[in-house]
C-alpha cells in the first residue's frame, strides 16, 4: 500500500501498519492541490490513478511497459517554479513537484492531440468517444482514413505478454508502420489475436450516424446508458 | 564465418545490435535478409526488432549499393545556395533518383538533410571525399574521375 495521506487527521496516523510504508521509500508531491506521499519509482499516472484522478490514456496499459507515445496523458508538472507539460505515464514521481492534471493548458493540449488522432483514424470508437467526452465539435485538420495511430500497444503486447515478437515498428517518420519483418508472414506468430484485442482503433468501430470519415459527436449529449453501447 | 566472429566480439556489450549491424554492413556493403535473420538468431533478439532497427536508421541500407556512394547535402544552407540544381544535374548524368543505384553498379545516389559543413555549402560527398562549394559545372568532371580511374 504505497499511499499515505500527509493529513494526520484523516488517517489518524495509524491506519496502515508500519510494515506498509517505509519512510525512506516515500516521496511527497502535490497532485491537483492534494498533498500525497507515494512510493518512489511510481509514475505520476500511477499515483494519480491511485488517488482516483482520471487521466485519459491510449498507449498505456497496466501490463505493459510505459511507452509515452500518444501523449494523451499529458499533465502540467511544476518544478522549481517552472511549469512544463510532461507525459505522466513515463514521468517518475519526484520530491516536491506540483502536478496539475486538468488545467486549462493540459485540456487544450489534450484536445489538440485527440483532434490530430481523429483526423488520421476517424473510424475508431475509442477516439470518437474521447472527442465527445472532451466536447470537441470540430476537426480543423484534413481527415484521412488510416487504421493505425502508432500507439505501439500491439507491438508491446506481442513481445511482452505473448513472448512472441512477431510484429514491430519499421521505418521512421511519416513512413513508420507496424508490420512483420520484411512484410512477410511471420514464422513465430501463433495467431493469438492479442494484437487485435488490444488495438484501440481497429477492434472498436464507431457506429454513430455520421458521414464516413467525419467527426461523429453522436454521444456528445447522450447519456452513455441511453445510447445502448 | 565473418559475421559470427563480429557477433562473438560484440556479444558482451549492453546493446550489441547496432554495433554488430554497422560492422557487418562495413564488410558486406548492405544488410541482406539472410544476414538480418542470422543476427536475430545469434543475438536472440526478435527478428521484428532487428528489422525495425535496420529500417529506422538511415545508416543502414537493405539493398546492395554501388561502389561509390554519392551523398548530396540538401540542408537549409545548401538548399539556399543551390543544391537543387546540383541534384538535378546529378539525376540527369546518372539517370537515377535519390536513393537509387545506377545500372552498372558504380554509383549510389543519396541525399542527406545536413552534413554539418554548411560553410562549405553546397556540399557533396563521394565515398569519404568531400567536395565543397559545388556548382553544376563541377559535377561533370568529378563524376568522370570516378568512372574512369
mmCIF file of C-alpha atoms in Angstrom, chain A residues 159 164-172 176 180-184 187, chain B residues 32-34 36-37 46-49 51-53 55-58 62:
data_model
loop_
_atom_site.group_PDB
_atom_site.id
_atom_site.type_symbol
_atom_site.label_atom_id
_atom_site.label_comp_id
_atom_site.label_asym_id
_atom_site.label_seq_id
_atom_site.Cartn_x
_atom_site.Cartn_y
_atom_site.Cartn_z
ATOM 1 C CA UNK A 159 6.623 -9.030 -27.249
ATOM 2 C CA UNK A 164 6.434 -13.658 -29.417
ATOM 3 C CA UNK A 165 7.793 -10.503 -31.008
ATOM 4 C CA UNK A 166 6.242 -11.277 -34.373
ATOM 5 C CA UNK A 167 5.411 -7.672 -35.206
ATOM 6 C CA UNK A 168 7.380 -4.489 -34.784
ATOM 7 C CA UNK A 169 7.740 -0.917 -35.922
ATOM 8 C CA UNK A 170 9.500 -0.449 -39.213
ATOM 9 C CA UNK A 171 10.842 2.642 -40.967
ATOM 10 C CA UNK A 172 10.540 6.018 -39.323
ATOM 11 C CA UNK A 176 6.568 4.456 -39.805
ATOM 12 C CA UNK A 180 6.097 -8.108 -39.750
ATOM 13 C CA UNK A 181 9.757 -8.350 -40.738
ATOM 14 C CA UNK A 182 10.264 -7.963 -44.499
ATOM 15 C CA UNK A 183 6.477 -7.661 -44.872
ATOM 16 C CA UNK A 184 6.297 -11.452 -44.977
ATOM 17 C CA UNK A 187 7.092 -17.653 -38.598
ATOM 18 C CA UNK B 32 20.671 -8.858 -46.669
ATOM 19 C CA UNK B 33 17.598 -10.647 -45.425
ATOM 20 C CA UNK B 34 19.576 -13.752 -44.517
ATOM 21 C CA UNK B 36 19.388 -9.984 -40.561
ATOM 22 C CA UNK B 37 17.797 -13.353 -39.801
ATOM 23 C CA UNK B 46 13.237 -10.867 -32.102
ATOM 24 C CA UNK B 47 13.530 -10.558 -35.853
ATOM 25 C CA UNK B 48 10.954 -7.779 -35.835
ATOM 26 C CA UNK B 49 13.183 -5.705 -33.574
ATOM 27 C CA UNK B 51 14.392 -5.373 -38.807
ATOM 28 C CA UNK B 52 12.919 -2.325 -37.078
ATOM 29 C CA UNK B 53 16.367 -1.034 -36.150
ATOM 30 C CA UNK B 55 14.934 0.203 -41.265
ATOM 31 C CA UNK B 56 14.908 3.017 -38.695
ATOM 32 C CA UNK B 57 18.443 4.313 -39.091
ATOM 33 C CA UNK B 58 19.420 5.814 -42.406
ATOM 34 C CA UNK B 62 18.917 -3.141 -47.088
#
